Amino acid sequence: MKVFGSSGTRGVANDELTPEFVLKIAKAAGTVWRSDRVALARDTRATGDMLADAAASGLASIGADVDRLGVVPTPGAQAYAERKGVPALMITASHNPPEYNGVKLIGEDGIELAVGSLERIEDKFLTEAFEEVRWSETGHSHHIEDARDWYVSQLLEHIDTEKIADANLTVALDPGHGAGSLTSPEFFRKLGCEVVTANSQPDGHFPGRNPEPVPKNLRDLGRLVESTDADVGIAHDGDADRAIFYDETGDYIEGDATLAALAAAQLEAGDAVVSAVNVSQRLVDVARETGSTLELTPIGSTNIITRIRELQDQNVSVPVAGEGNGGIFFPNYRLTRDGAYTAAKFLELLVGRKASDVVEPYSGYHNIRTNISYTTDAEHDALLSAAERKAKESDAELNTRDGYRLDFGDAWVLARSSGTEPMVRIYAEAREQHRAEELSEEMEEALRTAKASV
């Protein structure tokens, strides 16, 4: 049994992800950490209280006092962990649908745990080798009231607030009823922006839209930008570690274009930029133009963090990293994905320029993403076997770092198993829409045919 995927562990709450399951994760993590104090936070999901209570019980049973932060964005919990020098447990399913919940584990340095640390915790979980204490040594909970306020204040310390304030920007914000509802509106107002909002009431049922910030879920934001003449639209996922943007006309900005624009502003010759195997050609071009090295990893924040740390240990500068889903790292600030910080760095690029102009050099590519769900191991294996056969039959350049990526020079297609949901994802990119659709449809047909034969 594998407990942790590419970004923690997730499942349907009270079905796959039960209080008992979370309690065991907390016991396992606490046993490995051996810390007398652990921070605990959650996003707004309806099952967050229930699962946070289970986690607090598990931590207390191994003797740890628990700092309960309440509803805080994941980067806010990470900032608290770094500030206090304590590990943290975050109850969140990030961008997953409302019925899901999950657990992310954070080290005392404020960084998501590396693969090796997760494997040690997973071993404790599977063997149930918990170091429980006597009744008189159990831990206690302490409610921390200022975690959100402190998170916003330290964000402001790391952003050029005067530069942004002087631009007199109007920001249309859609935090999607998630944890960012309680921090991002205040943050952007304190940056000197006029802020108009949609779906900004914290609500774990996510009545306005699903947590994943993709175009089909963000129609309200596009209309809000257009109707208010906003300079930019900003959307978060459920735990606000991602930021997705709309330009001043109300049009969606591809996340890969945003990453390329932010990378171009950060990178210098000799730097490295880290991304995942589904990287867009946009970032490949930026790395080449800036004289930087592009380092590819398997998909998932844990893998990207691990590679960044390896490069830093080699004294390689990594000023920016991330994926085209809005999850971007600025390691010189903190080795975390932070939707509010990412949005503020994008606002810095809007001084004297329109959002559409900022990303225009990185337009011209079309992206397709398709998901194929499975319900059994046999279906999963059939899907991946079909992707492997497709790869072997092709004359494209093959990369198997994470799944099967076929590079054709003018375009590419990737099929890989999701690390967070029971599905195989297909990604395709090309300069022409029909070419991307062709590659995606060919891969999808091969995989669906294989699944149907199981």
Short mmCIF file of C-alpha atoms in Angstrom, two decimals:
data_model
loop_
_atom_site.label_atom_id
_atom_site.label_comp_id
_atom_site.label_asym_id
_atom_site.label_seq_id
_atom_site.Cartn_x
_atom_site.Cartn_y
_atom_site.Cartn_z
CA MET A 1 0.00 0.00 0.00
CA LYS A 2 1.32 3.42 -0.95
CA VAL A 3 0.04 6.13 1.39
CA PHE A 4 1.59 9.30 -0.05
CA GLY A 5 1.36 10.48 -3.63
CA SER A 6 3.07 13.39 -5.37
CA SER A 7 1.50 15.92 -3.00
CA GLY A 8 0.52 14.28 0.29
CA THR A 9 -2.40 11.87 0.56
CA ARG A 10 -5.99 12.45 -0.55
CA GLY A 11 -9.28 10.63 -0.82
CA VAL A 12 -13.04 10.96 -0.45
CA ALA A 13 -13.59 12.11 3.13
CA ASN A 14 -15.18 9.64 5.53
CA ASP A 15 -14.85 6.94 2.88
CA GLU A 16 -11.24 6.53 1.74
CA LEU A 17 -9.91 9.25 4.03
CA THR A 18 -11.49 8.47 7.39
CA PRO A 19 -10.76 9.99 10.82
CA GLU A 20 -9.08 6.70 11.73
CA PHE A 21 -6.80 6.97 8.69
CA VAL A 22 -5.82 10.56 9.54
CA LEU A 23 -5.27 9.66 13.19
CA LYS A 24 -2.80 6.96 12.11
CA ILE A 25 -0.98 9.39 9.78
CA ALA A 26 -0.66 11.86 12.66
CA LYS A 27 0.67 9.14 14.97
CA ALA A 28 3.16 7.99 12.33
CA ALA A 29 4.33 11.52 11.57
CA GLY A 30 4.61 12.42 15.24
CA THR A 31 6.61 9.27 15.93
CA VAL A 32 9.11 10.10 13.18
CA TRP A 33 9.28 13.81 14.02
CA ARG A 34 9.81 13.24 17.78
CA SER A 35 8.80 16.86 18.27
CA ASP A 36 7.12 18.02 21.46
CA ARG A 37 5.11 20.56 19.43
CA VAL A 38 3.35 20.36 16.04
CA ALA A 39 1.30 22.94 14.12
CA LEU A 40 -2.06 21.85 12.68
CA ALA A 41 -4.07 23.77 10.07
CA ARG A 42 -6.84 23.12 7.55
CA ASP A 43 -8.57 24.65 4.57
CA THR A 44 -12.31 25.38 4.48
CA ARG A 45 -13.56 21.90 3.51
CA ALA A 46 -16.68 20.73 5.33
CA THR A 47 -14.82 17.73 6.74
CA GLY A 48 -11.82 19.76 7.84
CA ASP A 49 -12.85 20.10 11.49
CA MET A 50 -13.55 16.39 11.83
CA LEU A 51 -10.21 15.36 10.35
CA ALA A 52 -8.24 18.06 12.19
CA ASP A 53 -9.71 16.75 15.46
CA ALA A 54 -8.54 13.25 14.53
CA ALA A 55 -5.05 14.53 13.70
CA ALA A 56 -4.86 16.47 16.97
CA SER A 57 -5.81 13.33 18.89
CA GLY A 58 -3.15 11.30 17.11
CA LEU A 59 -0.45 13.88 17.79
CA ALA A 60 -1.45 14.23 21.44
CA SER A 61 -1.30 10.45 21.88
CA ILE A 62 2.40 10.42 21.06
CA GLY A 63 3.07 13.30 23.43
CA ALA A 64 3.03 16.36 21.14
CA ASP A 65 1.35 19.64 22.02
CA VAL A 66 -0.67 20.95 19.07
CA ASP A 67 -0.76 24.55 17.82
CA ARG A 68 -4.16 24.70 16.13
CA LEU A 69 -4.04 27.43 13.50
CA GLY A 70 -7.60 26.96 12.22
CA VAL A 71 -8.31 27.81 8.57
CA VAL A 72 -5.07 29.01 6.96
CA PRO A 73 -3.69 28.69 3.42
CA THR A 74 -1.09 25.95 3.13
CA PRO A 75 1.70 28.52 2.60
CA GLY A 76 0.48 30.24 5.78
CA ALA A 77 0.90 27.00 7.72
CA GLN A 78 4.35 26.60 6.18
CA ALA A 79 5.30 30.14 7.18
CA TYR A 80 4.20 29.40 10.75
CA ALA A 81 6.20 26.15 10.84
CA GLU A 82 9.35 27.95 9.67
CA ARG A 83 8.83 30.85 12.09
CA LYS A 84 8.34 28.59 15.12
CA GLY A 85 10.69 25.82 14.06
CA VAL A 86 8.03 23.12 14.39
CA PRO A 87 6.69 20.55 11.91
CA ALA A 88 3.13 20.97 10.66
CA LEU A 89 0.24 18.90 9.43
CA MET A 90 -2.14 20.49 6.92
CA ILE A 91 -5.64 19.09 6.32
CA THR A 92 -6.41 19.90 2.68
CA ALA A 93 -7.23 18.33 -0.66
CA SER A 94 -5.97 21.41 -2.51
CA HIS A 95 -7.77 21.54 -5.89
CA ASN A 96 -9.77 18.32 -5.55
CA PRO A 97 -13.61 18.35 -5.53
CA PRO A 98 -15.50 19.20 -2.31
CA GLU A 99 -16.02 15.58 -1.24
CA TYR A 100 -12.25 15.03 -1.03
CA ASN A 101 -9.88 15.86 1.78
CA GLY A 102 -6.25 15.05 2.47
CA VAL A 103 -3.09 15.55 4.48
CA LYS A 104 0.13 17.39 3.66
CA LEU A 105 3.14 17.05 5.94
CA ILE A 106 5.52 19.96 6.47
CA GLY A 107 8.94 19.97 8.10
CA GLU A 108 10.14 22.34 10.80
CA ASP A 109 11.83 24.38 8.06
CA GLY A 110 8.39 25.12 6.56
CA ILE A 111 8.99 22.91 3.51
CA GLU A 112 6.89 19.94 2.40
CA LEU A 113 8.63 16.73 3.36
CA ALA A 114 11.01 15.15 0.89
CA VAL A 115 10.40 11.66 -0.48
CA GLY A 116 12.76 10.00 2.01
CA SER A 117 10.98 11.51 5.02
CA LEU A 118 7.58 10.54 3.66
CA GLU A 119 8.78 6.98 3.17
CA ARG A 120 9.86 6.76 6.83
CA ILE A 121 6.45 8.01 7.95
CA GLU A 122 4.73 5.64 5.55
CA ASP A 123 6.68 2.75 7.07
CA LYS A 124 5.54 3.71 10.58
CA PHE A 125 1.97 4.00 9.30
CA LEU A 126 1.98 0.55 7.69
CA THR A 127 3.67 -1.22 10.61
CA GLU A 128 1.75 0.81 13.23
CA ALA A 129 4.99 1.23 15.14
CA PHE A 130 3.75 4.30 17.00
CA GLU A 131 5.52 5.65 20.07
CA GLU A 132 2.48 6.35 22.23
CA VAL A 133 3.01 7.85 25.69
CA ARG A 134 1.48 7.34 29.13
CA TRP A 135 -1.75 9.17 29.93
CA SER A 136 0.09 11.75 32.03
CA GLU A 137 2.41 12.64 29.12
CA THR A 138 -0.18 13.20 26.39
CA GLY A 139 -0.13 16.51 24.55
CA HIS A 140 -2.56 19.43 24.66
CA SER A 141 -4.04 21.74 22.03
CA HIS A 142 -3.46 25.50 21.91
CA HIS A 143 -5.55 27.70 19.61
CA ILE A 144 -3.41 30.24 17.74
CA GLU A 145 -5.47 33.32 16.89
CA ASP A 146 -3.03 35.38 14.81
CA ALA A 147 -1.69 32.87 12.29
CA ARG A 148 -3.54 34.41 9.32
CA ASP A 149 -2.68 37.99 10.29
CA TRP A 150 0.99 37.16 10.69
CA TYR A 151 1.03 35.36 7.34
CA VAL A 152 -0.34 38.43 5.55
CA SER A 153 2.08 40.77 7.33
CA GLN A 154 5.14 38.73 6.38
CA LEU A 155 3.94 38.53 2.76
CA LEU A 156 3.90 42.32 2.67
CA GLU A 157 7.47 42.44 3.93
CA HIS A 158 8.69 40.50 0.90
CA ILE A 159 6.87 42.40 -1.86
CA ASP A 160 7.60 45.80 -3.43
CA THR A 161 4.41 47.33 -2.04
CA GLU A 162 5.20 50.88 -3.20
CA LYS A 163 5.74 49.75 -6.77
CA ILE A 164 2.40 47.96 -6.87
CA ALA A 165 0.52 50.72 -5.03
CA ASP A 166 1.79 53.35 -7.49
CA ALA A 167 0.31 51.33 -10.37
CA ASN A 168 -3.27 51.88 -9.07
CA LEU A 169 -4.36 48.40 -10.07
CA THR A 170 -7.86 46.96 -9.83
CA VAL A 171 -7.76 43.26 -8.98
CA ALA A 172 -10.67 40.89 -9.54
CA LEU A 173 -10.19 38.06 -7.07
CA ASP A 174 -11.81 34.61 -6.92
CA PRO A 175 -10.47 32.62 -3.96
CA GLY A 176 -13.09 29.94 -4.66
CA HIS A 177 -14.51 29.75 -1.11
CA GLY A 178 -11.18 28.31 0.03
CA ALA A 179 -8.62 29.29 2.65
CA GLY A 180 -7.49 32.26 0.56
CA SER A 181 -10.90 33.84 1.18
CA LEU A 182 -9.65 34.79 4.64
CA THR A 183 -6.29 36.25 3.59
CA SER A 184 -6.00 37.30 -0.06
CA PRO A 185 -8.63 40.09 -0.15
CA GLU A 186 -6.89 41.82 2.76
CA PHE A 187 -3.44 41.21 1.29
CA PHE A 188 -4.21 42.80 -2.08
CA ARG A 189 -5.94 45.75 -0.44
CA LYS A 190 -2.86 46.32 1.72
CA LEU A 191 -0.81 46.27 -1.49
CA GLY A 192 -2.78 49.35 -2.52
CA CYS A 193 -5.04 47.59 -5.03
CA GLU A 194 -8.75 48.10 -5.45
CA VAL A 195 -10.21 44.62 -4.95
CA VAL A 196 -13.49 43.21 -6.27
CA THR A 197 -14.35 39.63 -5.44
CA ALA A 198 -16.35 36.57 -6.45
CA ASN A 199 -16.79 33.38 -4.43
CA SER A 200 -14.96 35.00 -1.52
CA GLN A 201 -17.03 33.63 1.36
CA PRO A 202 -15.28 30.69 3.06
CA ASP A 203 -17.51 27.67 2.49
CA GLY A 204 -16.41 24.04 2.53
CA HIS A 205 -19.18 22.99 0.15
CA PHE A 206 -17.76 25.32 -2.54
CA PRO A 207 -21.19 26.49 -3.79
CA GLY A 208 -19.89 28.98 -6.36
CA ARG A 209 -17.35 26.78 -8.10
CA ASN A 210 -15.20 23.71 -7.68
CA PRO A 211 -11.80 24.31 -6.05
CA GLU A 212 -9.66 23.61 -9.12
CA PRO A 213 -8.83 26.94 -10.84
CA VAL A 214 -9.35 25.90 -14.46
CA PRO A 215 -11.31 27.81 -17.11
CA LYS A 216 -14.52 25.78 -16.85
CA ASN A 217 -14.70 26.70 -13.14
CA LEU A 218 -13.72 30.36 -13.52
CA ARG A 219 -16.42 31.87 -15.73
CA ASP A 220 -17.46 34.17 -12.86
CA LEU A 221 -13.96 35.59 -12.71
CA GLY A 222 -13.77 36.32 -16.44
CA ARG A 223 -17.11 38.15 -16.29
CA LEU A 224 -16.04 40.04 -13.16
CA VAL A 225 -12.87 41.31 -14.82
CA GLU A 226 -14.84 42.43 -17.84
CA SER A 227 -17.68 44.10 -15.92
CA THR A 228 -15.42 46.00 -13.48
CA ASP A 229 -12.65 46.99 -15.94
CA ALA A 230 -10.17 45.25 -13.67
CA ASP A 231 -6.52 45.14 -14.66
CA VAL A 232 -6.19 41.46 -13.84
CA GLY A 233 -8.15 38.50 -12.49
CA ILE A 234 -6.65 36.17 -9.87
CA ALA A 235 -7.97 32.77 -8.79
CA HIS A 236 -6.82 30.35 -6.09
CA ASP A 237 -7.40 26.68 -5.39
CA GLY A 238 -8.79 25.35 -2.09
CA ASP A 239 -5.64 25.89 -0.02
CA ALA A 240 -4.41 28.97 -1.92
CA ASP A 241 -0.99 27.67 -2.85
CA ARG A 242 -1.72 28.32 -6.53
CA ALA A 243 -2.60 31.40 -8.57
CA ILE A 244 -4.19 31.51 -12.02
CA PHE A 245 -4.73 34.73 -13.95
CA TYR A 246 -7.12 36.44 -16.38
CA ASP A 247 -6.02 39.41 -18.46
CA GLU A 248 -7.65 42.85 -18.58
CA THR A 249 -10.12 41.74 -21.26
CA GLY A 250 -11.44 38.85 -19.15
CA ASP A 251 -9.53 36.19 -21.10
CA TYR A 252 -7.87 33.23 -19.38
CA ILE A 253 -4.06 33.27 -19.26
CA GLU A 254 -2.48 29.85 -19.70
CA GLY A 255 -0.60 28.88 -16.54
CA ASP A 256 2.43 27.93 -18.65
CA ALA A 257 2.50 31.46 -20.10
CA THR A 258 2.39 32.94 -16.59
CA LEU A 259 5.25 30.69 -15.46
CA ALA A 260 7.30 31.68 -18.51
CA ALA A 261 6.74 35.40 -17.91
CA LEU A 262 7.65 35.16 -14.23
CA ALA A 263 10.69 33.02 -15.04
CA ALA A 264 11.91 35.46 -17.67
CA ALA A 265 11.81 38.23 -15.05
CA GLN A 266 13.82 36.16 -12.54
CA LEU A 267 16.37 34.13 -14.48
CA GLU A 268 19.94 35.08 -15.31
CA ALA A 269 22.72 33.23 -17.10
CA GLY A 270 23.97 30.31 -15.03
CA ASP A 271 20.74 29.92 -13.05
CA ALA A 272 18.63 26.80 -13.05
CA VAL A 273 14.85 26.57 -13.35
CA VAL A 274 13.08 23.40 -12.22
CA SER A 275 9.83 22.11 -13.68
CA ALA A 276 8.04 18.83 -14.26
CA VAL A 277 8.05 16.49 -17.22
CA ASN A 278 4.89 18.11 -18.60
CA VAL A 279 6.79 21.37 -19.03
CA SER A 280 5.68 23.68 -21.81
CA GLN A 281 7.91 24.65 -24.70
CA ARG A 282 7.46 28.22 -23.43
CA LEU A 283 9.73 27.56 -20.46
CA VAL A 284 12.19 25.64 -22.60
CA ASP A 285 12.50 28.78 -24.75
CA VAL A 286 12.91 31.10 -21.74
CA ALA A 287 15.68 28.93 -20.30
CA ARG A 288 17.52 28.96 -23.58
CA GLU A 289 17.11 32.73 -24.07
CA THR A 290 18.33 33.55 -20.55
CA GLY A 291 21.25 31.11 -20.56
CA SER A 292 19.68 29.06 -17.78
CA THR A 293 19.49 25.31 -17.30
CA LEU A 294 16.08 23.63 -17.30
CA GLU A 295 15.86 20.70 -14.86
CA LEU A 296 12.93 18.28 -15.25
CA THR A 297 11.39 16.11 -12.52
CA PRO A 298 8.41 13.79 -12.18
CA ILE A 299 5.16 15.74 -11.70
CA GLY A 300 4.37 16.87 -8.16
CA SER A 301 5.60 19.50 -5.75
CA THR A 302 7.54 16.98 -3.63
CA ASN A 303 9.67 16.01 -6.63
CA ILE A 304 10.31 19.61 -7.62
CA ILE A 305 11.27 20.55 -4.05
CA THR A 306 13.67 17.63 -3.83
CA ARG A 307 15.46 18.69 -7.02
CA ILE A 308 15.63 22.34 -5.96
CA ARG A 309 17.28 21.34 -2.68
CA GLU A 310 19.77 19.12 -4.51
CA LEU A 311 20.74 22.02 -6.78
CA GLN A 312 21.01 24.45 -3.88
CA ASP A 313 23.31 21.99 -2.10
CA GLN A 314 25.51 22.25 -5.20
CA ASN A 315 25.46 26.08 -4.90
CA VAL A 316 23.32 26.41 -8.03
CA SER A 317 20.99 29.42 -8.03
CA VAL A 318 17.31 28.48 -8.50
CA PRO A 319 15.31 31.73 -8.40
CA VAL A 320 12.10 30.23 -9.81
CA ALA A 321 10.52 26.82 -10.35
CA GLY A 322 7.11 25.27 -10.73
CA GLU A 323 4.43 23.93 -13.01
CA GLY A 324 1.89 25.40 -15.38
CA ASN A 325 -0.99 24.69 -12.98
CA GLY A 326 -0.31 27.91 -11.06
CA GLY A 327 1.93 26.31 -8.45
CA ILE A 328 5.13 28.36 -8.63
CA PHE A 329 8.12 28.47 -6.28
CA PHE A 330 10.34 31.46 -5.57
CA PRO A 331 13.01 29.70 -3.49
CA ASN A 332 14.78 32.93 -2.54
CA TYR A 333 11.57 33.88 -0.70
CA ARG A 334 10.57 30.47 0.65
CA LEU A 335 10.64 26.97 -0.78
CA THR A 336 6.85 26.80 -0.95
CA ARG A 337 4.13 27.32 -3.51
CA ASP A 338 2.27 30.43 -2.42
CA GLY A 339 -0.67 31.68 -4.48
CA ALA A 340 -0.75 35.13 -2.88
CA TYR A 341 2.99 35.68 -3.30
CA THR A 342 2.90 34.42 -6.89
CA ALA A 343 0.04 36.81 -7.65
CA ALA A 344 1.94 39.73 -6.13
CA LYS A 345 5.03 38.96 -8.24
CA PHE A 346 2.76 38.98 -11.31
CA LEU A 347 1.32 42.34 -10.21
CA GLU A 348 4.87 43.72 -10.17
CA LEU A 349 5.06 42.91 -13.89
CA LEU A 350 1.90 44.96 -14.56
CA VAL A 351 3.47 48.29 -13.65
CA GLY A 352 3.13 50.26 -16.87
CA ARG A 353 1.97 47.20 -18.83
CA LYS A 354 -1.24 45.32 -19.46
CA ALA A 355 -1.52 41.69 -18.41
CA SER A 356 -2.07 40.64 -22.02
CA ASP A 357 1.18 42.38 -23.03
CA VAL A 358 3.14 40.67 -20.23
CA VAL A 359 2.26 37.18 -21.49
CA GLU A 360 2.04 37.93 -25.23
CA PRO A 361 5.63 36.74 -25.93
CA TYR A 362 4.63 33.34 -24.55
CA SER A 363 1.43 32.87 -26.52
CA GLY A 364 1.13 30.75 -29.62
CA TYR A 365 0.94 27.30 -28.03
CA HIS A 366 -2.21 25.27 -27.45
CA ASN A 367 -2.59 22.84 -24.56
CA ILE A 368 -4.98 19.93 -24.14
CA ARG A 369 -5.50 17.90 -20.96
CA THR A 370 -7.71 14.81 -20.78
CA ASN A 371 -8.39 12.54 -17.81
CA ILE A 372 -9.26 8.85 -18.04
CA SER A 373 -10.51 7.41 -14.75
CA TYR A 374 -10.09 3.83 -13.61
CA THR A 375 -11.66 1.79 -10.83
CA THR A 376 -9.43 -1.31 -10.63
CA ASP A 377 -5.71 -2.08 -10.71
CA ALA A 378 -6.30 -4.06 -13.88
CA GLU A 379 -7.74 -1.02 -15.65
CA HIS A 380 -4.85 1.11 -14.40
CA ASP A 381 -2.27 -1.37 -15.69
CA ALA A 382 -4.05 -1.67 -19.04
CA LEU A 383 -4.02 2.11 -19.49
CA LEU A 384 -0.29 2.41 -18.80
CA SER A 385 0.53 -0.61 -20.94
CA ALA A 386 -1.32 1.01 -23.84
CA ALA A 387 0.67 4.22 -23.34
CA GLU A 388 3.90 2.20 -23.38
CA ARG A 389 2.90 0.44 -26.63
CA LYS A 390 2.01 3.78 -28.20
CA ALA A 391 5.42 5.14 -27.19
CA LYS A 392 7.29 2.17 -28.67
CA GLU A 393 5.39 2.46 -31.95
CA SER A 394 6.24 6.15 -32.32
CA ASP A 395 9.37 7.66 -33.84
CA ALA A 396 9.20 10.58 -31.37
CA GLU A 397 11.84 11.24 -28.71
CA LEU A 398 10.73 9.38 -25.57
CA ASN A 399 11.07 10.57 -21.95
CA THR A 400 9.98 8.10 -19.25
CA ARG A 401 10.88 10.19 -16.19
CA ASP A 402 7.19 10.24 -15.23
CA GLY A 403 4.91 8.31 -17.55
CA TYR A 404 5.47 8.44 -21.32
CA ARG A 405 6.27 11.77 -22.96
CA LEU A 406 6.63 11.77 -26.76
CA ASP A 407 8.42 14.80 -28.25
CA PHE A 408 7.87 15.40 -31.96
CA GLY A 409 9.86 18.63 -32.27
CA ASP A 410 6.84 20.76 -33.13
CA ALA A 411 4.62 19.23 -30.42
CA TRP A 412 4.49 16.69 -27.60
CA VAL A 413 2.08 14.38 -25.78
CA LEU A 414 2.38 12.83 -22.31
CA ALA A 415 0.42 10.04 -20.60
CA ARG A 416 0.99 9.48 -16.88
CA SER A 417 -0.76 8.13 -13.83
CA SER A 418 -2.06 10.83 -11.45
CA GLY A 419 -0.41 10.96 -8.06
CA THR A 420 -3.54 12.27 -6.34
CA GLU A 421 -6.58 10.73 -8.09
CA PRO A 422 -7.49 7.37 -9.70
CA MET A 423 -6.96 8.46 -13.27
CA VAL A 424 -4.42 8.57 -16.06
CA ARG A 425 -3.84 12.06 -17.42
CA ILE A 426 -3.04 12.92 -21.03
CA TYR A 427 -1.32 16.22 -21.84
CA ALA A 428 -0.60 17.56 -25.31
CA GLU A 429 0.89 20.80 -26.61
CA ALA A 430 1.46 22.23 -30.08
CA ARG A 431 1.57 25.57 -31.84
CA GLU A 432 -1.58 24.64 -33.74
CA GLN A 433 -4.78 23.63 -31.95
CA HIS A 434 -5.61 20.83 -34.36
CA ARG A 435 -2.15 19.29 -33.89
CA ALA A 436 -2.52 19.22 -30.09
CA GLU A 437 -6.02 17.76 -30.42
CA GLU A 438 -4.76 15.13 -32.87
CA LEU A 439 -2.00 13.93 -30.52
CA SER A 440 -4.31 13.94 -27.50
CA GLU A 441 -7.10 12.10 -29.30
CA GLU A 442 -4.75 9.42 -30.68
CA MET A 443 -3.36 8.70 -27.20
CA GLU A 444 -6.83 8.81 -25.64
CA GLU A 445 -8.26 6.37 -28.19
CA ALA A 446 -5.45 3.88 -27.55
CA LEU A 447 -5.92 4.07 -23.78
CA ARG A 448 -9.71 3.89 -23.79
CA THR A 449 -9.60 0.90 -26.12
CA ALA A 450 -7.24 -0.87 -23.73
CA LYS A 451 -9.42 -0.04 -20.73
CA ALA A 452 -12.55 -1.35 -22.46
CA SER A 453 -10.84 -4.69 -23.08
CA VAL A 454 -10.27 -5.35 -19.36
#
